[in-house]
Amino acid sequence: MNNWKKTDTVIWLTLMLVVIVVAVIANSMSSSINLEIEEEYSVSQAAMAESAAKTVKHYFSEVETELRVLSTVPEVKNLELVRAKRQLQDILTAHSDKITTIMLVNYLGQIVVSEKWMRSPEIVSFAAALHKRMLKGGKNSRINLDTPLISNEIEIPGQFAGFALSVPLYRQTGDRSGVITGMLVAMISRKLLNENLLRPINFRNGSAAFILTHSGTGVVAPGGKEMIGDLLNRLNANQKGIAIFEKMLHGEKDSVWLYLADRRKALLSFSGVKFAGVHWSVGILTPQKAITRIVQKSRMQLLGLATFVAVVLYLLAITLLKINRSRIIAREKAEHASELAEKNRELERLSRMKDEFVSIVSHDLRSPIHLISSYAKMMLPEAEKAEKNVKPLKAIIRSSERVTTLINDILDLARVEAGEMKLNYAEVDIDRLVRESFRAVQFNAEQKGIRLLYEPENGPQTLMADNNKLFQVLNNLLGNAIKFTPRDGVVTVSKSSDNGNLLMTVSDTGQGLEPEQQKSIFEKFKQAGDHHGSGLGLAICKNLVELQKGKIWVESEPGKGAVFKFTIPIKREESSEKSGGD
């Protein structure tokens, strides 16, 4: 007993010392991680703004290209109104995700093809401006007209708010001369700009994205109007803000920290793009609180990792204590064999508890692993441009994906057992399913010279089931059969009908299973023989089969191979077929 106490004291003191060291290291790493995250966030946001600016130019270039192509259509450039209207409608139908509507303006500045609401004073005024531009270009000259014209913001209450993009129409009269017959005008609403340009880059952590037009007005993504409005007001309130505003209007790019009206500090990243002779700018504004939340989340993840290490050390200490006591009991009281056996069983129970605990903790590891992978992917394009640190970043991404796959395998079983796995019932071609399963394991079978046989007998051709889950079950059973079958063996799959159910059988010519093994073969973390594996495959099979109202069992004699069988109902009730999807 005294020996126990002395050893226990040493182990606990060692554990406390290690925990203290881990806590000190985690705390020292926290400050440097904070600075690195803020710096990386700034770089990432600037890159996002630059990419978004290029997307804006590409968006307007696509619209211009469609107008240019349309302007070459004879019916349009000759102002054959009925046919031209049909051509405009076809283009509008094909590109309604980019263009709100299209109108046709003749050389006199009159709107000859448009929707009714486009006869408003605002549109008529814009058409008059186009007329002046056509007069300026002249009848036989393309000077200043080959460049598309983009308007200031046009707003028609209750009908339209957005911008107009126009290109000229020509009718050739000679080798290099032509007559300007009018203008094609595409109307692009704020809503389309939001959907196509801002919504994809709008962050979910409190940031807001916006487009600053050449006229100084802003197109703001939903949810960020108040914050961006505050920003634009602040930029015009002092010299520093005006200088930043001028940079944006001139299409420059930068990232700056500034203060909003309520003294909130925020990071503004913007990048400009030139189109139709004018500058537009895309900006992303993130409050410091949002970045702080990311930092705090990283701290919590670091704290969670340190806690995980401490818990593992604690479990290790407990295990060492149990082992130490078991050894002392075995040495001093060898005659008490039953008591020693009880201790060994207790150790096995603790080991299972530890494994289950690690499985639970692994669920919370996905967030930091995802964060590591995301930052690596974010840094990779810049690294490839700089031709520096590309291999380490790719190695980080590959390792993160492998760890994520392992964690997902554990969590897959957890979802099934928790009743969170949903099914997507559809008609399944059984023969095709078997062929696909054979293809999936063909390589492993050929490596051992194992033949794969299929005996369909008179079973059903199709059934209502979840194809992916059924494939996973059959694939696991085939993989196990190949694993436990010696070289040059045979693995056979057969199907038949059994009282309204599909009966699938997977048999092998392996070593078979002992009766005791058969009782626990479908339990978690159980493995037959000395083969390596997680011991989760058959447990997942059992859950997936039972989830589809089926049964699974094994029949085997030692030395005569194993036969795994499962049933799945061939037909489903209507309510079952509609009960969810993946």
C-alpha positions in Angstrom: 0.0 0.0 0.0 2.9 2.4 0.9 4.5 1.6 -2.5 1.2 2.5 -4.2 1.1 5.9 -2.5 4.7 6.8 -3.2 4.3 5.9 -6.9 1.0 7.6 -7.2 2.5 10.8 -5.7 5.3 10.8 -8.3 3.0 10.2 -11.2 0.6 13.0 -10.1 3.4 15.5 -9.5 4.9 14.7 -12.9 1.4 15.1 -14.5 1.0 18.5 -12.8 4.4 19.7 -14.0 3.6 18.6 -17.6 0.2 20.4 -17.5 1.9 23.6 -16.2 4.5 23.4 -19.0 1.7 22.9 -21.6 -0.2 25.9 -20.2 2.8 28.2 -20.3 3.6 27.2 -23.9 0.0 27.7 -25.0 -0.1 31.2 -23.4 3.2 32.2 -25.1 2.0 31.0 -28.5 -1.3 32.9 -28.1 0.2 36.4 -28.5 2.2 35.5 -31.6 -0.8 33.8 -33.1 -3.0 36.9 -32.6 -0.6 39.1 -34.6 -0.2 36.5 -37.3 -4.0 36.1 -37.7 -4.6 39.8 -38.0 -1.8 40.2 -40.6 -3.0 37.2 -42.6 -6.6 38.4 -42.4 -5.5 41.8 -43.8 -3.6 40.1 -46.7 -6.5 37.8 -47.4 -9.1 40.6 -47.4 -6.9 42.7 -49.8 -6.6 39.7 -52.1 -10.4 39.2 -51.9 -11.0 42.8 -52.8 -8.6 42.6 -55.8 -10.2 39.4 -57.1 -13.7 41.0 -56.7 -12.6 44.1 -58.7 -11.5 41.8 -61.6 -14.8 40.1 -61.4 -16.6 43.4 -61.7 -14.7 44.2 -64.9 -15.3 40.7 -66.3 -19.0 41.1 -65.5 -19.4 44.4 -67.5 -17.1 43.1 -70.3 -19.5 40.1 -70.7 -22.5 42.4 -70.9 -20.6 44.6 -73.5 -19.7 41.5 -75.5 -23.4 40.5 -75.7 -24.3 44.0 -76.8 -21.5 44.0 -79.5 -22.7 40.7 -80.9 -26.3 41.9 -80.9 -25.3 45.1 -82.7 -24.1 43.0 -85.7 -27.5 41.5 -86.2 -29.0 43.1 -89.4 -32.5 43.5 -87.9 -31.0 45.4 -85.0 -28.5 47.7 -86.7 -31.1 48.6 -89.4 -33.7 49.3 -86.7 -36.3 46.8 -88.0 -38.3 47.2 -84.9 -40.5 44.1 -84.8 -37.6 41.7 -85.6 -35.2 43.7 -83.5 -37.5 43.5 -80.5 -37.5 39.7 -80.9 -33.7 39.6 -81.0 -33.5 41.7 -77.8 -35.9 39.5 -76.0 -33.9 36.4 -76.9 -30.7 37.9 -75.5 -32.5 39.1 -72.4 -34.0 35.6 -71.8 -30.6 34.0 -72.2 -28.8 36.5 -69.9 -31.5 37.5 -67.4 -29.0 36.8 -64.6 -26.8 39.6 -65.8 -29.1 42.1 -67.6 -32.3 43.5 -66.3 -33.6 44.7 -69.7 -32.4 46.1 -73.0 -33.6 49.1 -75.0 -32.9 50.4 -78.5 -32.4 54.1 -79.1 -32.4 55.6 -82.7 -30.1 58.3 -84.0 -32.5 61.0 -82.9 -32.3 59.9 -79.2 -35.7 58.3 -79.3 -36.4 55.1 -77.5 -37.9 52.8 -80.1 -37.8 49.4 -78.3 -38.2 49.1 -74.6 -40.5 48.1 -71.7 -43.2 50.6 -70.7 -41.5 51.7 -67.4 -38.5 52.8 -69.4 -40.4 55.7 -70.8 -39.8 57.5 -67.6 -38.2 61.0 -67.5 -34.9 59.5 -66.1 -34.6 57.1 -69.1 -35.6 59.7 -71.6 -32.9 62.1 -70.2 -30.3 59.3 -70.6 -31.4 58.7 -74.2 -31.0 62.4 -74.9 -27.5 62.2 -73.5 -26.8 59.3 -75.9 -28.2 61.5 -78.8 -25.6 64.2 -77.9 -22.9 61.6 -77.9 -23.9 60.3 -81.3 -23.9 63.8 -82.7 -20.4 64.4 -81.3 -19.2 61.2 -83.0 -20.5 62.3 -86.4 -22.2 60.2 -89.1 -19.1 58.9 -90.7 -16.7 58.6 -87.8 -16.3 56.2 -84.9 -14.3 58.6 -82.8 -15.2 58.3 -79.1 -18.0 55.8 -79.9 -16.1 52.4 -79.9 -15.7 52.8 -76.1 -18.9 51.8 -74.3 -20.7 54.4 -72.2 -21.7 53.6 -68.6 -24.1 55.9 -66.9 -24.3 57.4 -63.5 -26.9 55.7 -61.3 -30.4 55.9 -62.6 -33.3 55.5 -60.2 -36.9 55.1 -61.0 -38.9 54.9 -57.8 -40.6 51.5 -57.5 -39.3 50.3 -60.8 -35.5 50.4 -61.3 -32.3 51.4 -59.5 -29.0 50.7 -61.3 -26.9 51.6 -64.3 -27.0 51.7 -68.1 -24.3 50.4 -70.4 -24.5 51.4 -74.1 -22.7 50.6 -77.4 -23.3 52.2 -80.8 -25.0 50.7 -83.9 -23.5 51.1 -87.4 -24.6 50.5 -90.9 -21.7 50.1 -93.3 -21.7 52.5 -96.3 -18.1 52.0 -97.6 -14.8 50.2 -96.9 -14.1 52.1 -93.7 -17.1 54.3 -93.2 -20.5 53.8 -91.8 -23.6 55.5 -90.5 -24.4 55.6 -86.8 -28.0 54.3 -86.6 -28.5 54.3 -82.9 -27.5 52.8 -79.6 -28.1 49.5 -77.8 -28.5 50.0 -74.0 -28.4 47.3 -71.3 -30.0 48.2 -68.0 -28.2 46.5 -65.0 -30.0 46.8 -61.7 -28.4 47.1 -58.2 -30.1 43.8 -57.4 -28.2 41.9 -60.1 -24.9 43.6 -59.0 -25.6 42.4 -55.5 -26.4 38.9 -56.5 -23.6 38.4 -59.0 -20.8 40.5 -57.5 -21.3 41.3 -53.8 -23.2 38.3 -52.3 -20.4 35.8 -53.3 -17.7 37.8 -51.5 -19.8 39.1 -48.6 -18.3 37.5 -45.4 -20.4 36.0 -42.7 -18.3 37.4 -39.8 -19.7 40.9 -39.7 -17.9 42.2 -42.8 -19.7 44.1 -45.6 -18.7 44.3 -49.3 -19.6 47.3 -51.6 -18.9 48.8 -55.0 -18.0 52.4 -55.3 -19.0 53.7 -58.7 -17.2 56.4 -60.8 -19.7 58.9 -59.7 -19.0 58.3 -56.0 -22.2 56.4 -55.2 -22.1 53.0 -53.5 -23.7 49.7 -54.3 -23.9 47.9 -51.0 -24.5 44.2 -50.3 -27.7 43.5 -48.2 -27.0 43.7 -44.5 -24.2 46.2 -44.8 -25.9 49.4 -45.8 -25.7 51.1 -42.4 -22.0 50.3 -41.9 -21.0 51.3 -45.4 -23.1 54.5 -45.2 -21.3 55.4 -42.0 -18.0 54.7 -43.8 -18.7 56.9 -46.8 -19.7 59.7 -44.5 -16.5 59.4 -42.4 -14.4 59.4 -45.5 -15.7 62.8 -46.4 -15.3 64.2 -42.9 -11.5 64.8 -42.8 -8.4 65.1 -45.0 -7.3 61.5 -44.4 -10.7 60.2 -45.3 -10.9 62.4 -48.4 -7.5 61.1 -49.5 -8.7 57.5 -49.1 -11.9 58.3 -51.0 -9.9 59.9 -53.8 -7.7 56.7 -54.0 -10.9 54.6 -54.4 -12.3 57.0 -57.1 -9.0 56.7 -59.0 -8.9 52.9 -59.0 -6.0 52.4 -56.6 -5.8 49.5 -54.1 -4.9 49.6 -50.4 -5.8 48.3 -46.9 -6.2 50.7 -44.1 -7.4 50.8 -40.5 -9.9 53.6 -39.7 -12.6 54.5 -37.2 -16.3 54.6 -37.8 -18.8 57.0 -36.3 -19.2 55.1 -33.0 -15.4 54.8 -32.6 -15.4 51.3 -33.8 -12.1 50.4 -35.5 -12.4 48.6 -38.8 -10.2 47.3 -41.6 -11.0 48.6 -45.1 -9.5 46.9 -48.1 -10.3 48.2 -51.6 -9.1 47.6 -55.2 -10.0 49.5 -58.4 -10.8 48.5 -61.9 -11.1 50.6 -65.1 -14.0 50.0 -67.5 -15.5 52.2 -70.2 -13.0 54.9 -69.4 -14.1 55.3 -65.8 -12.9 53.8 -62.5 -14.9 51.6 -60.2 -13.7 50.3 -56.8 -14.6 47.2 -54.8 -14.2 47.5 -51.0 -14.6 45.1 -48.1 -15.0 46.5 -44.6 -14.5 44.4 -41.5 -15.0 45.7 -37.9 -12.1 44.9 -35.6 -14.6 43.1 -33.3 -15.1 40.5 -36.1 -11.4 39.9 -36.4 -11.1 39.8 -32.6 -13.7 37.0 -32.6 -11.6 35.0 -35.0 -8.6 35.6 -32.8 -10.6 34.6 -29.7 -11.8 31.5 -31.5 -8.2 30.6 -32.3 -7.4 31.1 -28.6 -10.2 28.8 -27.6 -9.1 26.2 -30.2 -5.5 26.4 -28.8 -6.9 26.1 -25.3 -9.0 23.2 -26.4 -5.9 21.5 -27.9 -4.0 22.1 -24.6 -7.0 20.7 -22.7 -7.1 17.7 -25.0 -3.4 17.1 -24.3 -3.9 17.5 -20.6 -6.9 15.0 -20.7 -4.8 12.5 -22.6 -2.0 12.9 -20.1 -4.6 12.4 -17.3 -5.9 9.3 -18.9 -2.3 8.1 -19.4 -1.6 8.8 -15.7 -4.7 6.9 -14.7 -3.6 4.0 -16.9 -0.1 4.1 -15.4 -1.6 4.1 -11.9 -3.7 1.1 -12.7 -0.8 -0.8 -14.4 1.4 0.0 -11.5 -1.1 -1.3 -9.0 -1.8 -4.4 -11.1 1.9 -5.2 -11.2 2.3 -4.9 -7.4 -0.8 -7.1 -6.9 0.6 -9.7 -9.3 4.0 -9.6 -7.6 2.9 -9.7 -4.0 -0.3 -11.8 -4.4 0.2 -14.1 -7.3 -2.2 -16.6 -5.7 -5.1 -14.2 -6.2 -5.5 -14.9 -9.9 -9.2 -14.0 -10.0 -8.5 -10.5 -8.6 -5.7 -9.9 -11.1 -8.1 -10.9 -13.9 -10.7 -8.4 -12.6 -8.1 -5.7 -12.7 -7.2 -6.6 -16.3 -10.9 -6.3 -17.3 -11.1 -3.0 -15.6 -8.1 -1.8 -17.7 -9.8 -2.9 -20.9 -12.9 -1.0 -19.9 -10.9 2.1 -19.3 -9.2 1.7 -22.7 -12.6 1.5 -24.4 -13.7 4.6 -22.5 -10.5 6.4 -23.6 -11.2 5.4 -27.2 -14.7 6.6 -27.0 -13.6 9.9 -25.4 -11.0 10.4 -28.1 -13.8 9.9 -30.7 -15.8 12.6 -29.1 -12.9 15.0 -28.8 -12.0 14.3 -32.5 -15.4 15.9 -33.4 -14.1 19.2 -32.0 -10.8 18.8 -33.9 -12.4 19.4 -37.3 -12.6 23.2 -36.7 -8.9 23.8 -36.1 -8.0 21.4 -38.8 -10.4 23.2 -41.2 -8.8 26.5 -40.1 -5.3 25.2 -40.8 -6.4 23.9 -44.2 -8.3 27.1 -45.1 -5.3 29.3 -44.3 -3.0 27.0 -46.3 -5.3 27.1 -49.3 -5.6 30.9 -48.9 -1.8 31.3 -48.9 -1.1 28.8 -51.7 -2.0 31.1 -54.7 0.4 33.8 -53.4 3.1 31.2 -52.6 2.8 29.8 -56.2 3.2 33.3 -57.6 6.2 33.8 -55.4 7.5 30.2 -56.0 8.1 29.9 -52.3 6.8 27.5 -49.7 4.5 25.7 -52.2 5.5 22.2 -51.2 5.0 22.7 -47.4 1.6 24.3 -48.0 0.5 21.5 -50.3 1.7 19.0 -47.7 -0.3 20.8 -45.0 -3.4 20.6 -47.2 -3.0 16.9 -48.0 -2.4 16.0 -44.3 -5.4 18.1 -43.2 -7.6 16.3 -45.7 -6.4 12.9 -44.6 -7.0 13.7 -40.9 -10.5 15.1 -41.9 -11.3 11.8 -43.7 -10.4 9.8 -40.6 -12.5 12.0 -38.3 -15.4 11.8 -40.7 -15.3 8.0 -40.5 -15.7 8.2 -36.8 -18.4 10.8 -37.0 -20.3 8.9 -39.6 -20.9 6.1 -37.1 -21.8 8.6 -34.4 -24.4 10.2 -36.7 -26.0 6.8 -37.5 -26.2 5.9 -33.8 -27.5 9.3 -32.9 -30.3 9.0 -35.5 -29.1 11.9 -37.5 -28.4 9.9 -40.7 -31.1 10.6 -43.3 -31.9 8.3 -46.3 -32.5 9.2 -49.9 -34.7 6.4 -51.3 -34.7 5.8 -55.0 -34.9 2.8 -57.3 -31.7 0.8 -57.2 -30.5 -1.5 -59.9 -29.1 -4.4 -57.9 -26.9 -5.9 -60.7 -25.4 -2.6 -61.4 -24.8 -2.0 -57.7 -22.9 -5.3 -57.5 -20.8 -4.5 -60.6 -19.9 -1.1 -59.1 -18.9 -2.7 -55.8 -16.8 -5.3 -57.6 -15.0 -2.5 -59.5 -14.3 -0.7 -56.2 -12.5 -3.7 -54.7 -11.1 -5.3 -57.9 -7.6 -4.0 -57.3 -7.3 -5.5 -53.8 -8.8 -8.8 -55.0 -6.3 -9.0 -57.9 -3.4 -8.3 -55.5 -4.2 -11.6 -53.7 -5.4 -13.6 -56.8 -8.9 -13.8 -55.4 -11.8 -14.4 -57.8 -15.0 -12.4 -57.4 -18.2 -14.3 -58.4 -21.8 -13.1 -58.7 -24.8 -15.5 -58.6 -28.0 -13.5 -59.1 -30.3 -16.6 -59.1 -34.0 -15.5 -59.3 -33.8 -12.4 -57.0 -35.4 -9.0 -57.8 -33.8 -6.7 -60.4 -34.6 -3.5 -58.5 -35.7 -2.3 -55.0 -36.4 1.0 -53.3 -33.4 1.9 -51.1 -30.6 4.4 -50.5 -28.1 3.5 -53.2 -25.1 5.1 -51.6 -25.8 3.5 -48.2 -26.4 0.1 -49.8 -23.1 0.5 -51.8 -21.3 1.3 -48.5 -22.7 -1.9 -46.9 -21.8 -4.1 -49.8 -18.4 -2.5 -50.3 -17.5 -3.0 -46.6 -18.6 -6.7 -46.6 -16.6 -7.3 -49.8 -13.5 -5.6 -48.4 -13.7 -7.7 -45.2 -14.1 -10.9 -47.3 -11.1 -10.1 -49.4 -9.1 -9.2 -46.3 -9.8 -12.5 -44.5 -9.6 -14.8 -47.6 -6.2 -16.3 -48.3 -4.5 -16.0 -51.7 -6.2 -17.7 -54.7 -9.5 -17.8 -52.8 -13.0 -17.1 -53.9 -15.5 -14.4 -52.8 -19.1 -14.9 -53.9 -22.0 -12.5 -53.9 -25.6 -13.8 -54.5 -29.1 -12.4 -54.3 -32.5 -13.9 -53.9 -36.0 -13.0 -52.6 -37.1 -13.7 -49.0 -40.7 -12.8 -48.0 -40.8 -9.4 -49.8 -37.2 -8.7 -49.0 -34.0 -8.7 -51.0 -31.6 -11.2 -49.5 -27.9 -10.5 -50.3 -25.2 -12.9 -49.4 -21.4 -12.4 -49.3 -19.4 -15.5 -48.7 -15.6 -16.2 -48.7 -13.3 -19.2 -48.4 -11.3 -17.8 -45.5 -10.6 -19.1 -42.0 -14.1 -18.5 -40.6 -15.2 -17.3 -37.2 -15.4 -18.8 -33.8 -18.8 -18.8 -32.1 -17.6 -16.2 -29.6 -16.4 -13.9 -32.4 -19.8 -14.2 -34.2 -21.6 -12.8 -31.1 -19.6 -9.6 -31.0 -18.5 -9.2 -34.7 -21.0 -6.3 -35.3 -19.9 -4.3 -32.2 -17.8 -1.2 -32.4 -14.0 -1.6 -32.4 -14.2 -5.4 -32.8 -11.7 -7.1 -35.2 -11.5 -10.8 -36.1 -7.9 -12.1 -36.2 -4.8 -10.0 -36.2 -5.7 -7.8 -39.2 -5.4 -4.1 -38.7 -8.4 -1.8 -38.9 -10.6 0.5 -37.0 -13.2 -2.1 -36.2 -16.0 0.2 -37.3 -16.9 -1.2 -40.7 -19.3 -4.0 -39.6 -20.8 -1.7 -37.0 -21.6 0.9 -39.7 -23.0 -1.9 -41.9 -25.3 -3.1 -39.1 -26.6 0.5 -38.5 -27.1 1.3 -42.2 -29.0 -1.9 -42.8 -31.2 -1.5 -39.8 -31.8 2.1 -40.7 -33.5 0.8 -43.9 -35.6 -1.7 -41.9 -33.4 -4.6 -42.7 -31.4 -7.2 -40.8 -27.8 -8.4 -41.0 -26.1 -11.5 -39.6 -23.2 -13.9 -40.1 -23.1 -17.7 -40.5 -19.7 -19.4 -40.1 -17.8 -22.5 -39.0 -14.1 -22.3 -38.1 -12.0 -23.3 -41.1 -15.0 -23.1 -43.6 -15.2 -19.5 -44.3 -17.8 -16.9 -43.4 -21.2 -16.0 -44.9 -22.6 -12.5 -44.2 -26.2 -12.0 -45.1 -28.5 -9.0 -45.0 -32.1 -8.3 -46.0 -33.6 -5.0 -47.3 -37.4 -4.5 -48.0 -37.9 -4.5 -51.8 -40.8 -2.0 -51.6 -41.3 1.1 -49.4 -44.3 2.8 -48.0 -45.0 6.2 -49.6 -44.2 8.0 -46.4 -40.9 6.3 -46.1 -39.9 7.2 -49.6 -40.5 10.9 -48.9 -38.7 10.9 -45.5 -35.7 12.9 -46.2 -32.6 13.0 -48.3 -28.9 13.5 -47.7 
